[in-house]
PDB file of C-alpha atoms and ligand atoms in Angstrom:
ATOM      1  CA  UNK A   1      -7.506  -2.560  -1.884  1.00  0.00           C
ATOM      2  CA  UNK A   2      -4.164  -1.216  -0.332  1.00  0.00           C
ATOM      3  CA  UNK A   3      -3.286  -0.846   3.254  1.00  0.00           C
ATOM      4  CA  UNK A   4      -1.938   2.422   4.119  1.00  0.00           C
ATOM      5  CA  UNK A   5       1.093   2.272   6.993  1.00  0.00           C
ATOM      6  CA  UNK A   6      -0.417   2.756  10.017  1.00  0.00           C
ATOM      7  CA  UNK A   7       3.118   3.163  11.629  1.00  0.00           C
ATOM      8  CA  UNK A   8       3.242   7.052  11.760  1.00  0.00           C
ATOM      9  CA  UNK A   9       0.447   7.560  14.609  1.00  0.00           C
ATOM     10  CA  UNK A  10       0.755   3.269  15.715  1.00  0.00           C
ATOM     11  CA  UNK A  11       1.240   3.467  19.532  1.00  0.00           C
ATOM     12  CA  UNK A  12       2.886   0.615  18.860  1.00  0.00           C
ATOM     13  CA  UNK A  13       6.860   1.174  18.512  1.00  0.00           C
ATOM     14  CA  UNK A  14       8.283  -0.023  15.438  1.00  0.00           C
ATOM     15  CA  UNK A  15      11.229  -2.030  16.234  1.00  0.00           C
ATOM     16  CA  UNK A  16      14.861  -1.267  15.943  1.00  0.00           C
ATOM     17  CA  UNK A  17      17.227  -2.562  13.050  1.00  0.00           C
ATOM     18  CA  UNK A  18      19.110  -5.812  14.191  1.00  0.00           C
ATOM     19  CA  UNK A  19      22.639  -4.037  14.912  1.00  0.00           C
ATOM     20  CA  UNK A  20      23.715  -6.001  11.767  1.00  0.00           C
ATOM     21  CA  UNK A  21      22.026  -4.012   9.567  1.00  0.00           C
ATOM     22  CA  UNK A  22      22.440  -0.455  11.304  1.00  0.00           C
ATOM     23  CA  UNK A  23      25.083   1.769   9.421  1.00  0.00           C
ATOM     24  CA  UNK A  24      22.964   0.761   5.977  1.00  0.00           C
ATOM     25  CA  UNK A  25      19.297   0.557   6.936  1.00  0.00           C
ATOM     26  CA  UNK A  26      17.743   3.917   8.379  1.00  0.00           C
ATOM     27  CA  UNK A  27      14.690   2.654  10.113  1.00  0.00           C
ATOM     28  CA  UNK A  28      12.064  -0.330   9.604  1.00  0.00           C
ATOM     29  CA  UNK A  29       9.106   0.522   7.499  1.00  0.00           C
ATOM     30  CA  UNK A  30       7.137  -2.760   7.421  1.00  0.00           C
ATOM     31  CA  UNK A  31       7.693  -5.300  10.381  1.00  0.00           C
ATOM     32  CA  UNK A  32       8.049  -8.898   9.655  1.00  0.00           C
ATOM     33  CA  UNK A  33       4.821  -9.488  11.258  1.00  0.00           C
ATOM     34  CA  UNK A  34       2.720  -6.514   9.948  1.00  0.00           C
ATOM     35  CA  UNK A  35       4.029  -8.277   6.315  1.00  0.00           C
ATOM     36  CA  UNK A  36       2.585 -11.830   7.634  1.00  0.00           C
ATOM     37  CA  UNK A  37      -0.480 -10.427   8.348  1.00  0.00           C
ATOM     38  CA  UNK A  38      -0.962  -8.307   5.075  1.00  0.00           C
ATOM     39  CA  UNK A  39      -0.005 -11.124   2.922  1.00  0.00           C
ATOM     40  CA  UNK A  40      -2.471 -13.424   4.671  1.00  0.00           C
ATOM     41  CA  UNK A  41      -5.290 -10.994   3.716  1.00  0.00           C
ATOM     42  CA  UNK A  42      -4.264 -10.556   0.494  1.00  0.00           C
ATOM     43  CA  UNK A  43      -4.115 -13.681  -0.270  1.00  0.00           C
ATOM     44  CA  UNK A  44      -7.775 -14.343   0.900  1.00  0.00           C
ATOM     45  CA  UNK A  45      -8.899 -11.430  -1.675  1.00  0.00           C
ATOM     46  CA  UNK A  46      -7.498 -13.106  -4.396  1.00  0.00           C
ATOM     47  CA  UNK A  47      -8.835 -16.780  -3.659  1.00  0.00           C
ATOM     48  CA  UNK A  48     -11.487 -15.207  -3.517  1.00  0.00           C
ATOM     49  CA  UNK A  49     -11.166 -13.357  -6.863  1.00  0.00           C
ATOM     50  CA  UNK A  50      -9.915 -16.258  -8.860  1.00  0.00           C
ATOM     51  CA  UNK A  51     -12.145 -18.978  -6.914  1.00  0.00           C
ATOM     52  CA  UNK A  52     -12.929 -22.514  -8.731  1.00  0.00           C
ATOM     53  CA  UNK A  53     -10.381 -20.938 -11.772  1.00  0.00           C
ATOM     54  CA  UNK A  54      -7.109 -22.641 -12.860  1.00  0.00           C
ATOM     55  CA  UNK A  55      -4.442 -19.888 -11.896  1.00  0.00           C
ATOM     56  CA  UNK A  56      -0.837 -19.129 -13.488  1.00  0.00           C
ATOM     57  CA  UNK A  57       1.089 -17.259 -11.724  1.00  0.00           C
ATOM     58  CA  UNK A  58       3.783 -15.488 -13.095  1.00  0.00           C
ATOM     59  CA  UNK A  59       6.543 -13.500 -10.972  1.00  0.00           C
ATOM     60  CA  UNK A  60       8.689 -10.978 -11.905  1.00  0.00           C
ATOM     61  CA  UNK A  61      12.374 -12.121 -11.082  1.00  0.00           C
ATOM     62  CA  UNK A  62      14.186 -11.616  -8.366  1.00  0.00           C
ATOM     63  CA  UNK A  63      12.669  -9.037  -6.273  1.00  0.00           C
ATOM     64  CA  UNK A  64       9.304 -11.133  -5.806  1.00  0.00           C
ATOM     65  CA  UNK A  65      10.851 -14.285  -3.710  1.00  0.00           C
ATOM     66  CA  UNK A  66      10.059 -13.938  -0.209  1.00  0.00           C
ATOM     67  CA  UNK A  67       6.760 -12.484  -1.141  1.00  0.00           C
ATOM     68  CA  UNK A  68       5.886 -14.914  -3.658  1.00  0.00           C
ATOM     69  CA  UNK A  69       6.709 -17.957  -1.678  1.00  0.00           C
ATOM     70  CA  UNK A  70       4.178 -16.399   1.423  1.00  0.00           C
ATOM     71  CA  UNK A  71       1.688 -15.206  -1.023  1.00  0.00           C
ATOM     72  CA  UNK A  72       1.680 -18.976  -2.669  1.00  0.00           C
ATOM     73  CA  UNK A  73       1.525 -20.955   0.592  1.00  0.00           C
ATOM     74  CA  UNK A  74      -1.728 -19.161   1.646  1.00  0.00           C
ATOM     75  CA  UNK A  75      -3.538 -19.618  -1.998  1.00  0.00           C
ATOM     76  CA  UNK A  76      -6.241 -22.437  -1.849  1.00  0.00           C
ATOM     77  CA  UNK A  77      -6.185 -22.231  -5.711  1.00  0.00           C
ATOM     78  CA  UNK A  78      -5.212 -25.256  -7.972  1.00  0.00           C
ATOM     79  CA  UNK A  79      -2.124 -22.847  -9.750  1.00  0.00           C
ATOM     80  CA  UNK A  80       1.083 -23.382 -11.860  1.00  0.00           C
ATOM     81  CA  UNK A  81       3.784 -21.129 -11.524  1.00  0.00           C
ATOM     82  CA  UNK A  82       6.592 -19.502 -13.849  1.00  0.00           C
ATOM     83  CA  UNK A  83       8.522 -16.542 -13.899  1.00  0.00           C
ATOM     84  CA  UNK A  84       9.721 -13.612 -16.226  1.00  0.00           C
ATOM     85  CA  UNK A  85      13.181 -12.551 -15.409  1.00  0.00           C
ATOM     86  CA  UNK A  86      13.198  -8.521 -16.143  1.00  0.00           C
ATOM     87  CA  UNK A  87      16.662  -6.094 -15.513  1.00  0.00           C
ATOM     88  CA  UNK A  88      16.849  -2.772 -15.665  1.00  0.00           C
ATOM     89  CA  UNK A  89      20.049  -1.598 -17.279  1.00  0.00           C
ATOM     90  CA  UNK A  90      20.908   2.059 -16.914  1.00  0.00           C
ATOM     91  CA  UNK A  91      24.018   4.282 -17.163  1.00  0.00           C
ATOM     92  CA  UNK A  92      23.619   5.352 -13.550  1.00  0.00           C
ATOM     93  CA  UNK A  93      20.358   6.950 -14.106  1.00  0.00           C
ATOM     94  CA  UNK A  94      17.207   5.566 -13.241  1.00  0.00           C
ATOM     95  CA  UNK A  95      14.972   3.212 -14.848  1.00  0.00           C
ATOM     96  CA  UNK A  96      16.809   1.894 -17.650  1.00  0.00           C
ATOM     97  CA  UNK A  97      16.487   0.070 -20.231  1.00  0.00           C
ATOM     98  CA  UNK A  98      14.482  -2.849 -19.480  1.00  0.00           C
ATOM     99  CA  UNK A  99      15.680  -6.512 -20.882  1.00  0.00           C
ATOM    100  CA  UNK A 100      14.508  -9.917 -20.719  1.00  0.00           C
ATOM    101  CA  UNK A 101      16.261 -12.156 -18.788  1.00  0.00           C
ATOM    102  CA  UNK A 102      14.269 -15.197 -18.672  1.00  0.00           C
ATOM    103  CA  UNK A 103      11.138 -15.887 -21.146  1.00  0.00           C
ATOM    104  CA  UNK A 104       7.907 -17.305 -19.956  1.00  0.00           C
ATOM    105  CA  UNK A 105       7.693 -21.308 -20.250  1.00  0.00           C
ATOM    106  CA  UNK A 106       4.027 -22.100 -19.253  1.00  0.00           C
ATOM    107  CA  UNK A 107       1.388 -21.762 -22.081  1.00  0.00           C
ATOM    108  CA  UNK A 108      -1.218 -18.997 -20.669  1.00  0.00           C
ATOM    109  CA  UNK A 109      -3.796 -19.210 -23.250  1.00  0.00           C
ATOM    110  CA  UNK A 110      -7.093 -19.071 -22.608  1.00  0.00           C
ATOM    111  CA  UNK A 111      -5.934 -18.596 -18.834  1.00  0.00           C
ATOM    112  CA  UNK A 112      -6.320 -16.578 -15.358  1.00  0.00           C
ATOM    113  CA  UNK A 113      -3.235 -15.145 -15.225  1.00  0.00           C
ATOM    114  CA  UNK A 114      -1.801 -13.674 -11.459  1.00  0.00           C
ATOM    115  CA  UNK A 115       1.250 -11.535 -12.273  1.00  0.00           C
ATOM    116  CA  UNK A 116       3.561 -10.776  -9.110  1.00  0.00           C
ATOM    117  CA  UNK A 117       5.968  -8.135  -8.521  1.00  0.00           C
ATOM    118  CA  UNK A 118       7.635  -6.963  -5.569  1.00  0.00           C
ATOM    119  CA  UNK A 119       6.742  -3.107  -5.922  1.00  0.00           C
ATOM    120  CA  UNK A 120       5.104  -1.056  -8.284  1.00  0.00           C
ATOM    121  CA  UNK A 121       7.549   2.260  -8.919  1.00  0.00           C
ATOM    122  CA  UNK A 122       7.179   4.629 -12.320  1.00  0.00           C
ATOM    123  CA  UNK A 123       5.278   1.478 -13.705  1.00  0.00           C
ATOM    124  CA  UNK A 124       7.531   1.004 -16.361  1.00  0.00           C
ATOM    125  CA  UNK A 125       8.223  -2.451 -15.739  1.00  0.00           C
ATOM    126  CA  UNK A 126       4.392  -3.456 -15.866  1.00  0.00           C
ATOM    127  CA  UNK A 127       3.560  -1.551 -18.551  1.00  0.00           C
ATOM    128  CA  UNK A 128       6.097  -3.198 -20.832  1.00  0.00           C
ATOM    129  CA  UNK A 129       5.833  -6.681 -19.127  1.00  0.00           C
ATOM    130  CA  UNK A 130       1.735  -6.454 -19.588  1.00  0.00           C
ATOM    131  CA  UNK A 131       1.511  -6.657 -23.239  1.00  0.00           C
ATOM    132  CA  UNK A 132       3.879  -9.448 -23.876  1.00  0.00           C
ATOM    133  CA  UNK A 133       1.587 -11.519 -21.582  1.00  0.00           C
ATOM    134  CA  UNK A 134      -1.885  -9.897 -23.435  1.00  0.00           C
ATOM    135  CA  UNK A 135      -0.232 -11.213 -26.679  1.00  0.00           C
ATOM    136  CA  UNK A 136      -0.167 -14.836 -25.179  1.00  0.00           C
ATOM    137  CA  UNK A 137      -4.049 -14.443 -25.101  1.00  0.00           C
ATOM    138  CA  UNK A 138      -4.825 -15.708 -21.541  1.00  0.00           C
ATOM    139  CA  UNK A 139      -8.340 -15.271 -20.423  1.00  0.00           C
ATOM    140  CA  UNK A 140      -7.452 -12.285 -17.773  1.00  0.00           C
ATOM    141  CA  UNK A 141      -4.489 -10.741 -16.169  1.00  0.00           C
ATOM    142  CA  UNK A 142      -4.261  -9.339 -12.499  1.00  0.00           C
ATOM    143  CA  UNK A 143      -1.715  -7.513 -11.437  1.00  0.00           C
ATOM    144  CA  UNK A 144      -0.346  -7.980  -7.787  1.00  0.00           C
ATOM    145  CA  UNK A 145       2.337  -6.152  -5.859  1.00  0.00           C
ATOM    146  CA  UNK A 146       3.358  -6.181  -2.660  1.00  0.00           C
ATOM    147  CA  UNK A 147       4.188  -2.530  -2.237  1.00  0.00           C
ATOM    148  CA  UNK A 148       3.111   0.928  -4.168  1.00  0.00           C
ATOM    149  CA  UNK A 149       4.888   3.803  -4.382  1.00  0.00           C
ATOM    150  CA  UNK A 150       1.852   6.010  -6.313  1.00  0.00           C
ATOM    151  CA  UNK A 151       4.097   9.397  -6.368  1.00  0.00           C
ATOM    152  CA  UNK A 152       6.952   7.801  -8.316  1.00  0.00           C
ATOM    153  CA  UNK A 153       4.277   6.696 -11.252  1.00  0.00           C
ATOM    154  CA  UNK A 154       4.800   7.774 -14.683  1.00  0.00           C
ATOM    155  CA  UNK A 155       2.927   5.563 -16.740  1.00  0.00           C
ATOM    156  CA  UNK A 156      -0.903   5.375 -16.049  1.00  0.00           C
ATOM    157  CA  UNK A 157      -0.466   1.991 -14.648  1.00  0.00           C
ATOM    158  CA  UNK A 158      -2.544   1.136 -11.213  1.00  0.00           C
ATOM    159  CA  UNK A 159      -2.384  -3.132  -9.487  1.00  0.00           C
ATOM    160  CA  UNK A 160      -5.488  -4.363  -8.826  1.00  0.00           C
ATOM    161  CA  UNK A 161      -4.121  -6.153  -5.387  1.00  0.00           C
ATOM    162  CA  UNK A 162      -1.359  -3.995  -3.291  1.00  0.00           C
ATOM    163  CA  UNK A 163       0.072  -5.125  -0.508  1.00  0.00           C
ATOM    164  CA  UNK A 164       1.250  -1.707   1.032  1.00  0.00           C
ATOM    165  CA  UNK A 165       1.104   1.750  -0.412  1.00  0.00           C
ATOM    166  CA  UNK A 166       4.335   3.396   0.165  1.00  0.00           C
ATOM    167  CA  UNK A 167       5.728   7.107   0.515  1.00  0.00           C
ATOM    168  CA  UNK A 168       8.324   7.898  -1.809  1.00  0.00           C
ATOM    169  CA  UNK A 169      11.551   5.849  -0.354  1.00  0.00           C
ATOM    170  CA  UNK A 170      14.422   3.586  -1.438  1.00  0.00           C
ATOM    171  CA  UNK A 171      13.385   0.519   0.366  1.00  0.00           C
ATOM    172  CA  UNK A 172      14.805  -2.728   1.046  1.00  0.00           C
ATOM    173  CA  UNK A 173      14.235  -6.263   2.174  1.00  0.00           C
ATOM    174  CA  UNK A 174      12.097  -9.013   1.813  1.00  0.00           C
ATOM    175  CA  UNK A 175      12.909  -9.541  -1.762  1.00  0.00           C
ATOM    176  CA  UNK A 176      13.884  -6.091  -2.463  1.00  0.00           C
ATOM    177  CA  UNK A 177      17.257  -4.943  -3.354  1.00  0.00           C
ATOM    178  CA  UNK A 178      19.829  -2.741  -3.655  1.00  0.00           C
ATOM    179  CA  UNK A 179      22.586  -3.433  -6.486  1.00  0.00           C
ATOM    180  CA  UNK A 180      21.633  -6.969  -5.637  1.00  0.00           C
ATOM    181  CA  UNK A 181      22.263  -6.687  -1.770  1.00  0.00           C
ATOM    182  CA  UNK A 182      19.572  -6.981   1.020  1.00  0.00           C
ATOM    183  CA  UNK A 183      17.276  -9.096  -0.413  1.00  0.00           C
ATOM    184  CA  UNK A 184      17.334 -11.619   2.855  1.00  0.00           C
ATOM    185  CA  UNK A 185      16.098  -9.248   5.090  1.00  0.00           C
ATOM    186  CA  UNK A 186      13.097 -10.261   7.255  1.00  0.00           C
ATOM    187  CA  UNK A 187      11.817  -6.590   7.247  1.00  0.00           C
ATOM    188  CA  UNK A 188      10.579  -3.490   4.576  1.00  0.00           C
ATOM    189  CA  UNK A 189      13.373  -1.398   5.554  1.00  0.00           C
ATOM    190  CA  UNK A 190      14.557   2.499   4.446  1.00  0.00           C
ATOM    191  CA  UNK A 191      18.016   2.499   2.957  1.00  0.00           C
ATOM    192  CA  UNK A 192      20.490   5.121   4.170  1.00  0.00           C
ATOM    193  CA  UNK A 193      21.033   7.440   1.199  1.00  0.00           C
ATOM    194  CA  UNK A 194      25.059   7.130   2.301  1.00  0.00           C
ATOM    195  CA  UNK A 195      24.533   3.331   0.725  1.00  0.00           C
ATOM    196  CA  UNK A 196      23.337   4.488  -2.455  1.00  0.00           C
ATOM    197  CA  UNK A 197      25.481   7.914  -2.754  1.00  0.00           C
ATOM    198  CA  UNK A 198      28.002   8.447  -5.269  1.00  0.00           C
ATOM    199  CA  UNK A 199      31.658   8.903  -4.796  1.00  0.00           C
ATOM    200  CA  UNK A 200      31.209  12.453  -6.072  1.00  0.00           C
ATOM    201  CA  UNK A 201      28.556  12.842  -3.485  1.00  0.00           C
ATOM    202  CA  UNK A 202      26.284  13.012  -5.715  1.00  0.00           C
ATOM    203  CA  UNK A 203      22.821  11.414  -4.416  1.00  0.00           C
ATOM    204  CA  UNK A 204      21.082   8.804  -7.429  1.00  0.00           C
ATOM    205  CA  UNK A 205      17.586   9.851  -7.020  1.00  0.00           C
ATOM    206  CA  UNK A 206      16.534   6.187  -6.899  1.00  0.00           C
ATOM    207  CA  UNK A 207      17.573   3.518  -8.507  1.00  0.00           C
ATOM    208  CA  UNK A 208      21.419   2.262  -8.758  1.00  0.00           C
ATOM    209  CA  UNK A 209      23.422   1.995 -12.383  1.00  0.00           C
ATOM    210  CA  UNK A 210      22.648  -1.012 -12.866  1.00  0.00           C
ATOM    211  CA  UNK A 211      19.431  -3.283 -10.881  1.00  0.00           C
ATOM    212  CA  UNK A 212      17.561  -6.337 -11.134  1.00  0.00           C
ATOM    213  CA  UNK A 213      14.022  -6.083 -11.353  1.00  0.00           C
TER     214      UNK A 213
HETATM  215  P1  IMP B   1       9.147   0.519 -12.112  1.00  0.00           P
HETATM  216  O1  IMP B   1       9.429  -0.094 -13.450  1.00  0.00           O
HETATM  217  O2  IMP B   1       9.731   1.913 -12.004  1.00  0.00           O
HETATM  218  O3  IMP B   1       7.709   0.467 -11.686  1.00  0.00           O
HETATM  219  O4  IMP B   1      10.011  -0.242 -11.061  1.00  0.00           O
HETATM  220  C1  IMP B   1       9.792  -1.524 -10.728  1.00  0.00           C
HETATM  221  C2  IMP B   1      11.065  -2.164 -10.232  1.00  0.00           C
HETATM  222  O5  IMP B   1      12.026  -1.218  -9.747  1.00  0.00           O
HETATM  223  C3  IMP B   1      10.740  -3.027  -9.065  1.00  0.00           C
HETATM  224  O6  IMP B   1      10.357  -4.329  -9.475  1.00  0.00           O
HETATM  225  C4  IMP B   1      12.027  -3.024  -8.298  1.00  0.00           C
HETATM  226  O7  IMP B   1      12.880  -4.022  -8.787  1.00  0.00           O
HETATM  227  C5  IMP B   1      12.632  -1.674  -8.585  1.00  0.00           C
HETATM  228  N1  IMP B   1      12.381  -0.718  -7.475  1.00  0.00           N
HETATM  229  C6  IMP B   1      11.616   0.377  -7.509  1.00  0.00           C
HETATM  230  N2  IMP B   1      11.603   1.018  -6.315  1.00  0.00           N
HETATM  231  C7  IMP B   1      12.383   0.270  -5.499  1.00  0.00           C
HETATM  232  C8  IMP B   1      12.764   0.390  -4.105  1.00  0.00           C
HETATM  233  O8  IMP B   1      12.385   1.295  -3.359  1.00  0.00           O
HETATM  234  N3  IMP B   1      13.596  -0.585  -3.639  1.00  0.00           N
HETATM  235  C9  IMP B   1      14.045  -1.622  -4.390  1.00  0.00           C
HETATM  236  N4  IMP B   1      13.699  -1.780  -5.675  1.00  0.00           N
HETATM  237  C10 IMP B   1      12.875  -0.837  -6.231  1.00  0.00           C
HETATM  238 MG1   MG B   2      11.269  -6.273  -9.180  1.00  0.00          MG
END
């Protein structure tokens, strides 16, 4: 249920990075409007998926915002929403340890539970987040992100509703960060590896020391 970029063989030119934003984004991946119109359709899958049910949805902090509050708008669903604040602490490696932020407030049981995230990576944030939410007993979970990157996966870990499948790429934008930066941007957008290499010159393969989910 994923959209593969069509930008690669698009006759259509994908825009140039606002001047702004030059020296640390590479190139656009996902314009503003090709994430309006995905959104829009995913959204319509899962009305129709979780029609004439009472919805929670839960978001993964921060990364989800932009995409969360598009996703939400176009949802004809009577739904209450809450949010599990996840970081990943490591010691400049990536995918560290994972720790709880902020704890879920809504009761789920007995529930249809919509969990968002911004973009499914090794999967090691959804496969620890998942069974803390199974344990609350809701009725079912599905999983949504906005973007997959399926070559980065470790755990054996798939969303039932994906925005965008991705190649492998530090991206940025539209919720997603880097060390907490870039998050406003109106675009998917590939970071320069300068932005994210070490003094020693040393590249981190992917994620910074030290990043909020
Ligand atoms: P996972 O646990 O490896 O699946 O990673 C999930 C989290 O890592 C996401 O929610 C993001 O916060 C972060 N992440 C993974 N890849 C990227 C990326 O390309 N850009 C920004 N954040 C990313
Ligand atoms: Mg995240």
């Amino acid at each position: 249920m994923s959209t593969q970029l069509k930008t690669k063989n698009s006759k259509l030119k994908t825009p140039a990075v606002p001047p702004r934003w030059r020296n640390e984004v590479e190139r656009i991946l996902i314009t503003d409007a090709q994430l309006a119109r995905r959104v829009k359709t995913l959204a319509a899958e899962i009305e129709k998926d979780f029609r004439g049910r009472e919805t929670v949805v839960i978001s993964l902090l921060s990364g989800t915002v932009m995409f969360l509050a598009d996703l939400i708008r176009h949802l004809n669903l009577p739904l209450r929403l809450d949010f599990i604040g996840v970081s990943s602490y490591g010691a400049g490696t990536e995918s560290g340890e994972l720790v709880f932020t902020k704890e879920l407030r809504l009761d789920v049981r007995g529930r249809d539970v919509l969990l968002v995230d911004d973009i499914l990576d090794t999967g090691k944030t959804l496969s620890r987040v998942l069974p803390k939410i199974r344990a609350l007993k809701p009725r079912r979970i599905k999983t949504c992100v906005l973007l997959d990157k399926p070559a980065r996966r470790v755990e054996n870990i798939r969303a039932d509703y994906v925005g965008f499948a991705i190649p492998d790429l530090f991206v940025v934008g539209y919720g997603l960060d880097f060390a907490e930066r870039y998050r406003n941007l109106p675009f998917v957008g590939v970071l320069h590896p300068h932005v994210y290499k070490k003094p020693t010159g040393a590249i981190l393969k992917n994620k910074p020391p030290s990043h909020q989910a």
